[in-house]
XYZ file of C-alpha atoms in Angstrom:
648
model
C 16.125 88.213 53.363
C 16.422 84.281 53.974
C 12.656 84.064 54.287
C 11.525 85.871 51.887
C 13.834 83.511 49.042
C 12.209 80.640 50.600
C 8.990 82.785 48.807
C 10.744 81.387 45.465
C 12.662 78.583 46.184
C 11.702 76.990 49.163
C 9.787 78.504 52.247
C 11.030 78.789 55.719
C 10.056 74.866 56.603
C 12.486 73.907 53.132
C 9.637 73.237 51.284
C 8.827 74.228 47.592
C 6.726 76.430 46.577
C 5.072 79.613 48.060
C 3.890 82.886 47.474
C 3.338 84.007 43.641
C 4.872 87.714 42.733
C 3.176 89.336 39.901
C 4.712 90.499 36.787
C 6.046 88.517 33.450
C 9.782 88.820 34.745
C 9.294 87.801 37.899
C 7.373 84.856 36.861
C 9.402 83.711 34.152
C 12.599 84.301 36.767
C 10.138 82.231 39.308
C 9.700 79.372 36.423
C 13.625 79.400 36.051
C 14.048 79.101 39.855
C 11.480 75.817 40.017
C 14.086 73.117 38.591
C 16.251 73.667 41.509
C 17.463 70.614 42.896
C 17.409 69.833 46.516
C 20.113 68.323 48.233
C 19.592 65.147 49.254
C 20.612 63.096 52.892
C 21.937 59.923 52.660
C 19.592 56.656 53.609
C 19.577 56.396 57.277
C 21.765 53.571 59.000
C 22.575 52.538 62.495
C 25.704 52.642 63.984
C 26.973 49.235 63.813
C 26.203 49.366 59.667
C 28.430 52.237 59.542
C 30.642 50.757 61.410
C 30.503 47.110 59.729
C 31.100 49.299 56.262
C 34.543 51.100 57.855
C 35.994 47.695 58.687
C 35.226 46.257 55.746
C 36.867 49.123 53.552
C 39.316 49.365 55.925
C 40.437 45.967 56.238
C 38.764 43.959 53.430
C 39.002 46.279 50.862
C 39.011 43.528 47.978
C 36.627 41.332 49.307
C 38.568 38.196 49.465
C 35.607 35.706 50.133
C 33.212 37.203 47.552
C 33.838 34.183 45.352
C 32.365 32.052 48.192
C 28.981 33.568 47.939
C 26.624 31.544 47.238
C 28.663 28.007 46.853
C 27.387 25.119 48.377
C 28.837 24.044 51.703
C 31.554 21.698 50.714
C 32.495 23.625 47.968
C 33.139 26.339 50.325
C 35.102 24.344 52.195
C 37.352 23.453 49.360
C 37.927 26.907 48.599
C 39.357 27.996 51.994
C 41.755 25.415 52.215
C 42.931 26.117 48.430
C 42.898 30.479 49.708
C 44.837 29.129 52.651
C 47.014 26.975 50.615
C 47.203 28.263 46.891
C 49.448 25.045 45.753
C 46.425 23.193 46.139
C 44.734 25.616 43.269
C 46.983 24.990 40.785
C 48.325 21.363 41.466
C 45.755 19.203 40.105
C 46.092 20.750 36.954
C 50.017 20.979 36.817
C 51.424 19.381 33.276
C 54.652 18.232 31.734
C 54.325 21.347 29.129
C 53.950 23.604 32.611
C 57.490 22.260 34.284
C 59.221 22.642 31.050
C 58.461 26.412 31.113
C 58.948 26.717 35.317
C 62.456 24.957 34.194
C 63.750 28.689 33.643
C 64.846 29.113 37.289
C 67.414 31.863 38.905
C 70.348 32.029 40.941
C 70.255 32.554 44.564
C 72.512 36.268 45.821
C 75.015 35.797 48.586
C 74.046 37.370 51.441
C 76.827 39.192 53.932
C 76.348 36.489 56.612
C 79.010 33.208 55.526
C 77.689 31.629 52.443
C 76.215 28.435 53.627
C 73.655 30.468 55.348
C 72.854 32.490 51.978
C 72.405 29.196 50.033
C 70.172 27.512 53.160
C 68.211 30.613 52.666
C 67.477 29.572 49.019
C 66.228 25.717 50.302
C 63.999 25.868 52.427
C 62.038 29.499 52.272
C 61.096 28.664 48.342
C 59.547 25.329 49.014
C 57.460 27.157 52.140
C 56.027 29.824 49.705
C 55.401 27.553 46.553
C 52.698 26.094 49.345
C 51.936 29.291 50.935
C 52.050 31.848 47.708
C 50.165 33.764 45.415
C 52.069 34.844 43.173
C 53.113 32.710 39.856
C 56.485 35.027 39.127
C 57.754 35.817 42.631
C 61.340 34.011 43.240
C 62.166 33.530 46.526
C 65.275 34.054 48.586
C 68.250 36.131 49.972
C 68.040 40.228 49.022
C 71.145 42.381 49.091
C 68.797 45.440 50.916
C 67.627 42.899 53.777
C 71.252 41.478 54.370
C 72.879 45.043 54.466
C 70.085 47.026 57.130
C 70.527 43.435 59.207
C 73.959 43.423 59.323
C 74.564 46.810 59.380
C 71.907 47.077 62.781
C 73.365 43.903 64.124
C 77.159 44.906 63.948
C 76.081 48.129 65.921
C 76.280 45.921 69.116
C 78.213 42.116 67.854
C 81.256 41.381 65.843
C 80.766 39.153 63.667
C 84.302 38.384 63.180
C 84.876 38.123 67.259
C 81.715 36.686 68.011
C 80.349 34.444 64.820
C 78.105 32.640 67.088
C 76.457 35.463 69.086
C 76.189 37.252 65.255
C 74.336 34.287 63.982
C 72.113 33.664 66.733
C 71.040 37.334 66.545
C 70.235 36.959 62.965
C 68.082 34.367 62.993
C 65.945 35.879 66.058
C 65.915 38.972 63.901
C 64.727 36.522 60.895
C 62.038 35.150 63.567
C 60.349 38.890 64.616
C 60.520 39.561 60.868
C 58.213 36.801 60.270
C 56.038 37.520 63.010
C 55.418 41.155 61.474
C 55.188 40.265 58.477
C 52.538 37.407 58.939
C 50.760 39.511 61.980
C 50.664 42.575 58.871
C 48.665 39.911 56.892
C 46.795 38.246 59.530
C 45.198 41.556 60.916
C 44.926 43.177 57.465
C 46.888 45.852 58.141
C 48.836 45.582 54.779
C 48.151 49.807 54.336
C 50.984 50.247 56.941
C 53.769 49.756 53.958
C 52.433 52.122 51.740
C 54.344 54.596 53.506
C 57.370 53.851 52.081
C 56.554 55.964 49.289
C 57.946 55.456 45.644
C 60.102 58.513 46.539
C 61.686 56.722 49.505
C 61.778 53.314 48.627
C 63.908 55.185 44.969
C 66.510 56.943 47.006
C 66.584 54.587 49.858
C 67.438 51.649 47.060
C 70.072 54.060 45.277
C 72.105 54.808 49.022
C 71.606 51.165 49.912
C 73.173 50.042 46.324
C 75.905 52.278 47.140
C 76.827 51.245 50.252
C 76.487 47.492 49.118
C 79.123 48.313 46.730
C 81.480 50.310 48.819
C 81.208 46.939 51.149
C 82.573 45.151 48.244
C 85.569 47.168 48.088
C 87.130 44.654 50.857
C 86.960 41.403 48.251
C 87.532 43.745 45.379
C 91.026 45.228 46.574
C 91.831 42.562 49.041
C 92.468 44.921 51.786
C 92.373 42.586 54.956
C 91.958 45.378 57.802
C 88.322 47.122 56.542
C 86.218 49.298 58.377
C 83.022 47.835 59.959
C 81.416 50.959 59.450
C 78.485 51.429 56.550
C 79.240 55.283 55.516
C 80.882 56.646 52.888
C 83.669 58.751 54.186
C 84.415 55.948 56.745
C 84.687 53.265 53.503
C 86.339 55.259 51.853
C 88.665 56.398 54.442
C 89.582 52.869 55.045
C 89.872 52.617 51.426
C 92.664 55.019 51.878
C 94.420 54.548 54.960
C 95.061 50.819 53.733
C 96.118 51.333 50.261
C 99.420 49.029 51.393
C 97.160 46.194 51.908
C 96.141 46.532 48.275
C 96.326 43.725 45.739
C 97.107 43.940 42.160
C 96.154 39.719 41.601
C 92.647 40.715 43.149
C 92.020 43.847 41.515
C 92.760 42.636 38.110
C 90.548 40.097 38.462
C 87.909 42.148 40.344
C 88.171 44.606 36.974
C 87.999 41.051 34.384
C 84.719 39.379 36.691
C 82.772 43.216 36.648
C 83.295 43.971 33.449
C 81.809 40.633 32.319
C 79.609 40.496 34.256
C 77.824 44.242 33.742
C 78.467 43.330 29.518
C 76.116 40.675 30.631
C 73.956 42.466 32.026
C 73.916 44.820 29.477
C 73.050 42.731 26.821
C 69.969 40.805 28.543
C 68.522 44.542 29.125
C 69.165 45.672 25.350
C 67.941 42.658 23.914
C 65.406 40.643 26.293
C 65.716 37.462 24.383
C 68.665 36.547 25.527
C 67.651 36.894 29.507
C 69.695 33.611 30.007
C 73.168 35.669 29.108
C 73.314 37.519 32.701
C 71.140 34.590 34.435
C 73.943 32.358 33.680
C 76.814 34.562 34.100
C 77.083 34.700 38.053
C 77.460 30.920 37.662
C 79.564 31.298 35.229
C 81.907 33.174 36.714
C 82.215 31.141 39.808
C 83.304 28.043 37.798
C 85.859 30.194 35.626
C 87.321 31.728 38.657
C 87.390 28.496 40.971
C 88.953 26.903 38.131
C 91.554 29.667 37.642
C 92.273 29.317 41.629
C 92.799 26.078 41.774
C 94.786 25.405 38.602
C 97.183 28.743 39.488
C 97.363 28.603 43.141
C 96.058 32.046 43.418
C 95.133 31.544 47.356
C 99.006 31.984 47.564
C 99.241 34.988 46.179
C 97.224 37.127 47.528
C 93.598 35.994 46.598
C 91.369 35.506 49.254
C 89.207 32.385 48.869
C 85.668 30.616 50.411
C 87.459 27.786 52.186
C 85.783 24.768 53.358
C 82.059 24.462 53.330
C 80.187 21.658 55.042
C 77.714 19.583 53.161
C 74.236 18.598 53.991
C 71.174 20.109 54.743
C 69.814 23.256 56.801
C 70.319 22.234 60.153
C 67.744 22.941 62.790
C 68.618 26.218 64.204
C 65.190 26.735 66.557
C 67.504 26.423 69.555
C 69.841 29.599 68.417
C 67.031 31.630 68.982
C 67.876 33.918 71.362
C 65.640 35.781 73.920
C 68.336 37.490 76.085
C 66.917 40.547 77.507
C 70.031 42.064 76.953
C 69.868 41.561 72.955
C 65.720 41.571 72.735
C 65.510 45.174 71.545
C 67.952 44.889 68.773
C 66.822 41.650 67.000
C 62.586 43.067 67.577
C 63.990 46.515 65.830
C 65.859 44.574 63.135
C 63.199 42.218 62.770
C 60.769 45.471 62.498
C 62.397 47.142 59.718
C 63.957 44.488 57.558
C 60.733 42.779 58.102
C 59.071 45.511 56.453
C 61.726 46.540 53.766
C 61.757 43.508 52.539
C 57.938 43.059 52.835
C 57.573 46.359 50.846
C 60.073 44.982 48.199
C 58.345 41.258 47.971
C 54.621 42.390 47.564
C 55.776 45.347 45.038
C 57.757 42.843 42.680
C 54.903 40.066 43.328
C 52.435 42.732 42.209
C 54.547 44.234 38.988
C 55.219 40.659 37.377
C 51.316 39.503 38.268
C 50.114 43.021 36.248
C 52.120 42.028 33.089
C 50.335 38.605 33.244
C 47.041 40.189 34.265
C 46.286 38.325 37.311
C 46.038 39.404 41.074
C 48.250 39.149 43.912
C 46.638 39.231 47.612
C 48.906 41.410 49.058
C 47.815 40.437 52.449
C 47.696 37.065 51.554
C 51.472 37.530 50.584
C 52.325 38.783 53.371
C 50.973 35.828 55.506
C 53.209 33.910 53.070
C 56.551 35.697 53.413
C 56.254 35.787 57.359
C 55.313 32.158 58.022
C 58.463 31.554 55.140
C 60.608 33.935 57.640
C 59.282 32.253 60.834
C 59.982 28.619 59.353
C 63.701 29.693 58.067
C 64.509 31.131 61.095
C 64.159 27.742 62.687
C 66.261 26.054 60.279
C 69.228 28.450 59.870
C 67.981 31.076 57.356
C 68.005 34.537 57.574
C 65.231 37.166 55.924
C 64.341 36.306 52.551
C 61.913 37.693 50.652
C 60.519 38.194 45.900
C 63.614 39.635 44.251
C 63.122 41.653 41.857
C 66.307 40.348 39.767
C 65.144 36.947 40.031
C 61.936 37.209 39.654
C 62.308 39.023 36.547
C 64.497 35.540 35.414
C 61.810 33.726 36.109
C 59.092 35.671 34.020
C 61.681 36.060 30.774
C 62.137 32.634 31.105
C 58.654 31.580 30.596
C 57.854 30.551 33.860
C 53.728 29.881 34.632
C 53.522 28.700 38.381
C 55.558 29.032 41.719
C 56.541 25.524 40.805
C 60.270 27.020 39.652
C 60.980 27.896 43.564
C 60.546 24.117 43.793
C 63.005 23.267 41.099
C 65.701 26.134 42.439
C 65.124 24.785 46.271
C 66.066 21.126 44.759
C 68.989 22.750 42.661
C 70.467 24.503 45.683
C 69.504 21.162 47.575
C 71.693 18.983 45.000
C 74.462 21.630 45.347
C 74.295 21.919 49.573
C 73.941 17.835 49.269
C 76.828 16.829 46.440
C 78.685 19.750 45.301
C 80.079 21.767 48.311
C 83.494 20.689 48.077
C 83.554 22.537 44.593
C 83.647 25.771 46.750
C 86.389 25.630 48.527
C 88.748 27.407 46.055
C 85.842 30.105 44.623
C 87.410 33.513 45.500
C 85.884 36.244 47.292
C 86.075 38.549 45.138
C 84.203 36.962 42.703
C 81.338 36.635 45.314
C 81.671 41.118 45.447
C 81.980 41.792 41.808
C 78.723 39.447 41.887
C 76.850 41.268 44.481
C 78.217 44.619 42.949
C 76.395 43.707 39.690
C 72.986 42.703 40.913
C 72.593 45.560 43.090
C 73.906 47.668 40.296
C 70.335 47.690 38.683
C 68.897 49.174 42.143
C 70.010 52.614 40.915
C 67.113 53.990 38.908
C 67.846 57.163 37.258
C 65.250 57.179 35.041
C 62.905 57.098 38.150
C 65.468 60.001 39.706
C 64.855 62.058 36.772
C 60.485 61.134 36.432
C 60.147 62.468 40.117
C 62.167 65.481 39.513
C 59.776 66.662 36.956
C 56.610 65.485 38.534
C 56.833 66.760 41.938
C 59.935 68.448 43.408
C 59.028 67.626 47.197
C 58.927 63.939 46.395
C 62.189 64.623 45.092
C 63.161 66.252 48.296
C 62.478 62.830 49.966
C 64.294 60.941 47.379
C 67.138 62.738 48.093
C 67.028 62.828 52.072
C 66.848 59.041 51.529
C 70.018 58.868 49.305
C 72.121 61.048 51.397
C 70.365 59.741 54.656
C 71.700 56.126 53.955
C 75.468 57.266 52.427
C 76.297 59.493 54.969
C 74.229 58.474 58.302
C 73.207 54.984 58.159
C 70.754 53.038 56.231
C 67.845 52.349 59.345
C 68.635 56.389 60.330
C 67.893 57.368 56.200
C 64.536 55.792 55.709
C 63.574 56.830 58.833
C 64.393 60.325 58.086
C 62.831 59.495 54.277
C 59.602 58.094 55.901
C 59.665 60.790 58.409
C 59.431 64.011 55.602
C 56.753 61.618 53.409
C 54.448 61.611 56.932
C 55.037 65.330 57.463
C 54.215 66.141 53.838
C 50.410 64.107 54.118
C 50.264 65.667 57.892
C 51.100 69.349 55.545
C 48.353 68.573 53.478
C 45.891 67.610 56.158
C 46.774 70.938 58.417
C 46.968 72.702 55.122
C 44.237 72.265 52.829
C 44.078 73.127 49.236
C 41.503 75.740 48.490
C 40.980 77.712 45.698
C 38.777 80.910 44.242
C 35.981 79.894 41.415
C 34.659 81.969 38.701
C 32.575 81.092 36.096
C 33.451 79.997 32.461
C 31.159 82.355 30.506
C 28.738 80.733 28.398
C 28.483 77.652 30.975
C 27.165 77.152 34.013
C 30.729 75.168 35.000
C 32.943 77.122 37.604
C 36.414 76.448 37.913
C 39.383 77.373 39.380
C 40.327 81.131 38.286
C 44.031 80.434 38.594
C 44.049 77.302 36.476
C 41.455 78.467 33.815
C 42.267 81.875 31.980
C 38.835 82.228 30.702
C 37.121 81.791 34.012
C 35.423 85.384 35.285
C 34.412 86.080 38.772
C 30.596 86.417 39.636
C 29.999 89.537 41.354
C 28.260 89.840 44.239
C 29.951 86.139 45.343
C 32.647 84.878 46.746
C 33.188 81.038 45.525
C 35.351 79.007 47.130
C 36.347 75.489 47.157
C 37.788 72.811 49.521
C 39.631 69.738 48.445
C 40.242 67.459 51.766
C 38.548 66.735 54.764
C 37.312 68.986 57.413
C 38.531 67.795 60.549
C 40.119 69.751 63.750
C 43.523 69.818 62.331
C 43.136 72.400 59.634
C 39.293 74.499 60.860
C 41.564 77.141 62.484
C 43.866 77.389 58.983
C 40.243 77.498 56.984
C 38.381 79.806 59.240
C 41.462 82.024 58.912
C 41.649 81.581 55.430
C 38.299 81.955 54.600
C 37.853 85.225 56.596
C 40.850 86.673 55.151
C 38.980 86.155 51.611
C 36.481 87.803 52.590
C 38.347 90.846 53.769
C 39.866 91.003 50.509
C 36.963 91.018 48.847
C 34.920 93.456 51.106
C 37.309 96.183 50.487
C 38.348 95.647 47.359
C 34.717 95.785 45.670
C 32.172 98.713 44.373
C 28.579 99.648 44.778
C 28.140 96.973 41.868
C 30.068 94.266 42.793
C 29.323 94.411 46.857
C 29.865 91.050 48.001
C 26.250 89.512 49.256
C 26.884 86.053 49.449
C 30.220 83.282 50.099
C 29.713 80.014 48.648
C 31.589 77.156 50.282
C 31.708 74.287 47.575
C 32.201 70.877 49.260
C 31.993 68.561 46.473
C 35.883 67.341 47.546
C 35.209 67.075 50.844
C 34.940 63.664 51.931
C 34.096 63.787 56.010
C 34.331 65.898 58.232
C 34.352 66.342 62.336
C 32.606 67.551 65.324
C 34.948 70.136 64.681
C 34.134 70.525 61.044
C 30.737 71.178 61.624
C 31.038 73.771 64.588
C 33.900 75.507 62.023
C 30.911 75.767 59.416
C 28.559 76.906 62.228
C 31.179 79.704 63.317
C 31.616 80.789 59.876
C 27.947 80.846 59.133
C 27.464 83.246 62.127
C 30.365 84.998 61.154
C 29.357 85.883 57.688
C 26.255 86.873 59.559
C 27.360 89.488 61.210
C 29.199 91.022 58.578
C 25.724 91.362 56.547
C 26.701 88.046 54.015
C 25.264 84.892 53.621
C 27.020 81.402 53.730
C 25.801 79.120 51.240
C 26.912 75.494 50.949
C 27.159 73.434 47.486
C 26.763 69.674 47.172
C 27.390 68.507 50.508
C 28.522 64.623 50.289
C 26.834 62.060 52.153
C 28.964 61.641 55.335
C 28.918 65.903 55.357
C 25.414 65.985 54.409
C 24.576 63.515 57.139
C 26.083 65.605 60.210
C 25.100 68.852 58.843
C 21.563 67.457 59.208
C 22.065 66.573 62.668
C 23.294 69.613 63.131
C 20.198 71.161 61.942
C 17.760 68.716 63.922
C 19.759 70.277 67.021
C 19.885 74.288 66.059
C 18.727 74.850 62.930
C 21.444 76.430 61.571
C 21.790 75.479 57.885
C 18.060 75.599 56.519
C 17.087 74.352 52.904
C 17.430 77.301 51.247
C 21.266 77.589 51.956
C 22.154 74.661 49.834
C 22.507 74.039 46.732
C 23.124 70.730 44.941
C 25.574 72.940 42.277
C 26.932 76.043 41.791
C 25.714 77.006 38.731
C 21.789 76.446 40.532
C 23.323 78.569 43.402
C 24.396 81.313 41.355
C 21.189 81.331 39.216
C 19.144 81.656 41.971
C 20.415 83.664 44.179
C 21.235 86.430 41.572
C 17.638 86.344 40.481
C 16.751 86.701 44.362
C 18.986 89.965 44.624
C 17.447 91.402 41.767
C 14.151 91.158 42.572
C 14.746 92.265 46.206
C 17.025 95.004 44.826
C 15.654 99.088 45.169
C-alpha cells in the first residue's frame, strides 16, 4: 500500500511523480495531490558548529560583545574596560543637573548582627557596585531575608550572645563564599541556575520569611529579656507566652506609637506616590524622636532597652576574621550557598524591574559579577551579605534618581554618620530599631500575588504555600528547599509526563486542533491525530508508547466498517529534540502500528527531529518520504484520496 501512494505522491526512492491512473477523478484527485510539500532537512553542519551554537545559547544567550563587531581595535578596547567597569560609561558625561536628581538617596535596614556592622554594610558595598554595576536604580546594602536565613543557619551551631566573636567571624566567611558564588554564577554564565526559585517560591518564601522577621521583633517590641533563639512560630510564640512577666508596658506603648507611624507612612507614599519622601524619611525620623524622648525622660531606667555605645570610624579590616576551621567550613560554604543565592535572586529581580520601567537593560550576569566581588570585598572589611533592595531601590527611582551615582552619595552619608555622628546612638532604643524592621518587611507580604497565582495555576499555588508554611513552622533554609524541591518535581512531571492531545478537524478549514479545547472540531475518520508538546527523550518514550498504544486500542474497537482506523498521525510541530531514545520509540511504534495493519505518519518534523530521523533513515530506512507530511491538513488530503482510490 506504501508503494503504490508513492504512484501519486512520491515513488518508493521519495521522489515526485510517477505512474499516471486514468480517469477525470483520479486525475483531478492526482492534480490536488501535486502541491504537496516535502519536508525539508535542515542545512548540514559539523559537530563542533552545533556545538559552538549550544554554548552560545546556553551561555551567551544575549550576545554581550555584539556591539564590538566591527569597531576598530582601540575602540574595542575601550569598550571592555567600560563592560568591565560600567562607571567608566557613564562618568564622562555625569552633570550637576544628574547629582541633583541621584540626591534622592535611601536609608540603610538594620540587619540582626549589632548595628555597626549593618551600617558598615551600607559604606563600603555601594561604592564597590557604583564601579562594578549595571544597573542605574539598584540601591545597595543590608536585606532583612539575607540577615534572617544567615543568622538563623549560623545560630544552629554559635551563640551569638555567648560567643559574639566566633558569630561574627562566621558571618563574614559566610559573606566571603557568598561572593564567590555569586561572582563564579556570573563569571561562568551560569546565571539560569536562579531561575529556579520560581515566582511561586520566591512569593511564599518572602511571606514566611516576613513573618518570622516580625515574630523576631517581638523581643524589642515587648521587652521580654529571656527570648527564644529559635525561628518558628510556635517556639516564638511560646516564648511569647511563657515570659509574659518580663513584659513591658513603657516598651509596648511605644512599640504601638513608632508602628503605627510608621505603617501611616507607609501607607500614604503607596496611595499617593508623590509623596515617596513621607516613609523614606520616617525611619529616620523616628530614630531622632525616640532618641530624643530617651534621653530627655530617662527611659533606659525604666524598662527601655537601648543601643548603647557605638564606636566611631571606619570599616575596619576584617580579612583576618575569616575563618577556615574545618570544624565550621561546612556551615559558613552552606550559608554562603543559599544566602548567596537568595539574595542574588532578589538583587538581579529588583535590578531588572526598575531598569524595565526606564526601558534599559540589566546584564544579569554582569550583575552578578558585581554583587559577588561587592560580597567578597565587604567580607574583608567587616560587612556581611548585601545585596538591590527592593524598598530602597524603589526610593531611589521615585526620587528621580538617573545613575548608580546615589550609592555614592548614601556610602558618604553613612560615612559622615560612622565618622561624626555615632555618639548620637547611644540612647536610640531597640525597639524602635524592630518596629523599623517590622515595617519594611511588612511590604514582603504580597497578597495580591497570593491571590494572581491562585487563579492562574493551583500547583504553583501548592508551592507557594509549602514555602509559607515550610519557613513558619520548619525553618526558613528547610522551606525553600522543600519550595524549590516541588517546583523541580513539577518540570521533572512535565518532562516524564508529556502533554498530548487528540486533533480533529475544524470543518470548513484545513486547521486541526485540539478536540477538547475546540467544540467545533470533528474527528477525521479513518485517523487517529495526535499531538506532542515537549521533547522526546528517554524519560517519558515508555509513558508515550503506552499512551499512544492505548489510543489506538480505543479507537480500534470503538470504530465501524466506515470509520476503521487506517492510519495514526503523530504531529511533532512542538517537539523541540529528541533522543537516541526518541527515535528508536518512533521506530518501535512505527513497527508496531505495522503489525496491527496501520500506518504511522509523521507531521512537520523540526529541524533537530528532522535531522536524526534522517540518520535514522540513511541507517534502516524506516521512515521513507511518503510518511511525512509538512502539515496535517496535506496529510489528511492525501492520504484520504489514496484510500479511496485503493478502496473495493
Amino acid at each position: 500500500m506504501v508503494g503504490m501512494r508513492g504512484a501519486y505522491g512520491y515513488n518508493d526512492n521519495g521522489n515526485e511523480g510517477g505512474v499516471v491512473v486514468g480517469g477525470g477523478e483520479a486525475e483531478a484527485e492526482i492534480a490536488a495531490m501535486a502541491v504537496l510539500h516535502k519536508v525539508a532537512a535542515p542545512p548540514a553542519q559539523s559537530t563542533a558548529s552545533k556545538l559552538k551554537a549550544r554554548v552560545k545559547e546556553t551561555f551567551f544567550p544575549d550576545d554581550p560583545f555584539r556591539g564590538f563587531k566591527g569597531k576598530p581595535l582601540t575602540t574595542k578596547w575601550v569598550m571592555a574596560v567600560q563592560y568591565l567597569f560600567p562607571i567608566l560609561d557613564w562618568v564622562p558625561s555625569y552633570s550637576f543637573s544628574l547629582f541633583k536628581s541621584d540626591l534622592g538617596i535611601s536609608y540603610a535596614k538594620l540587619a540582626s548582627l549589632p548595628p555597626i556592622i549593618g551600617l558598615y554594610s551600607s559604606f563600603v558595598p555601594p561604592m564597590v557596585y557604583a564601579v562594578l554595576g549595571s544597573s542605574r536604580d539598584l540601591a545597595v546594602g543590608p536585606v532583612s531575608i539575607a540577615s534572617l536565613i544567615m543568622g538563623s543557619m549560623l545560630r544552629q551551631a554559635v551563640s551569638p550572645a555567648a560567643e559574639p566573636l566566633l558569630f561574627l567571624q562566621l558571618a563574614f566567611t559566610s559573606t566571603f563564599f557568598a561572593g564567590l558564588v555569586q561572582a563564579s554564577l556570573g563569571i561562568l554564565r551560569l546565571g539560569f541556575i536562579i531561575d529556579f526559585l520560581s515566582k511561586a517560591t520566591l512569593v511564599g518564601f518572602m511571606a514566611g520569611a516576613a513573618i518570622i522577621v516580625s515574630l523576631q521583633q517581638l523581643k524589642a517590641l515587648l521587652g521580654i529579656v529571656h527570648f527564644t533563639t529559635e525561628m518558628g512560630l510556635v517556639p516564638v510564640m511560646a516564648s511569647v507566652i511563657h515570659h509574659t512577666k518580663e513584659w513591658s508596658w513603657q516598651t509596648i506603648l511605644m512599640a504601638v506609637c513608632f508602628l503605627v507611624l510608621l505603617l501611616t507612612a507607609r501607607h500614604v507614599s503607596m496611595k499617593w506616590p508623590k509623596l515617596f519622601w513621607v516613609s523614606a524619611c520616617a525611619p529616620l525620623a523616628c530614630v531622632i524622636v525616640s532618641t530624643l524622648l530617651v534621653f530627655l525622660f530617662k527611659a533606659q531606667k525604666h524598662g527601655i532597652s537601648i543601643i548603647g555605645q557605638l564606636k566611631c570610624g571606619l570599616n575596619r579590616p576584617s580579612w583576618d576574621k575569616l575563618l577556615f576551621d574545618p570544624q565550621y567550613l561546612g556551615l559558613t560554604v552552606k550559608t554562603g550557598l543559599v544566602t548567596g543565592i537568595i539574595s542574588l535572586t532578589e538583587g538581579v529581580a529588583v535590578g531588572r524591574t526598575f531598569a524595565s520601567l526606564k526601558d534599559y537593560q540589566v546584564d544579569g550576569n554582569k550583575e552578578m559579577m558585581a554583587i559577588g566581588l561587592m560580597n567578597i570585598v565587604g567580607s574583608c572589611t567587616s560587612c556581611y551579605v548585601t545585596t538591590g533592595a527592593f524598598s530602597r531601590s524603589a526610593v531611589n527611582h521615585n526620587a528621580g534618581c538617573k545613575t548608580a551615582m546615589s550609592n555614592v552619595i548614601m556610602a558618604l552619608t553613612v560615612m559622615v554618620t560612622l565618622l561624626f555622628l555615632m555618639p548620637l546612638f547611644v540612647y536610640t532604643p531597640n525597639v524602635v530599631l524592630g518596629a523599623i524592621i517590622i515595617a519594611a518587611v511588612i511590604g514582603l507580604i504580597d497578597l495580591p500575588a497570593v491571590y494572581n497565582i491562585w487563579k492562574m495555576d493551583k500547583m504553583d499555588f501548592l508551592v507557594c504555600l509549602c514555602a509559607f508554611a515550610g519557613v513558619i513552622f520548619i525553618s526558613v533554609q528547610q522551606g525553600l528547599a522543600i519550595a524549590v524541591g516541588i517546583s523541580i518535581f513539577r518540570v521533572l512531571l512535565q518532562i516524564t509526563r508529556p502533554k498530548m492531545m487528540i486533533q480533529g478537524n475544524i470543518k470548513g478549514t484545513d486547521i486541526y486542533r485540539n478536540l477538547h479545547q475546540y467544540k467545533d472540531a470533528q474527528r477525521v475518520p479513518g485517523f487517529l491525530i495526535l499531538t506532542v508538546e515537549a521533547p522526546i527523550n528517554f524519560a517519558n518514550t515508555n509513558y508515550l508508547n503506552e499512551r499512544i498504544k492505548r489510543w489506538i486500542e480505543e479507537e480500534s474497537s470503538a470504530g465501524t466498517k466506515q470509520s476503521e482506523l487506517h492510519f495514526v498521525i503523530l504531529d511533532l510541530s512542538a517537539v523541540p529534540a529528541i533522543d537516541t531514545s526518541g527515535i528508536s520509540f518512533l521506530i518501535d511504534l512505527k513497527k508496531s502500528t505495522e503489525k496491527h495493519g496501520l500506518e504511522l505518519i509523521l507531521v512537520n518534523p523540526t529541524g533537530e527531529v528532522m535531522e536524526k530521523i534522517q540518520r535514522a533513515n540513511d541507517a534502516h530506512g524506516h521512515f521513507k518520504s511518503d510518511s511525512l507530511y509538512l502539515t496535517t491538513g496535506e496529510a489528511v488530503a492525501s492520504l484520504s484520496t489514496f484510500s479511496k482510490m485503493t478502496a473495493p
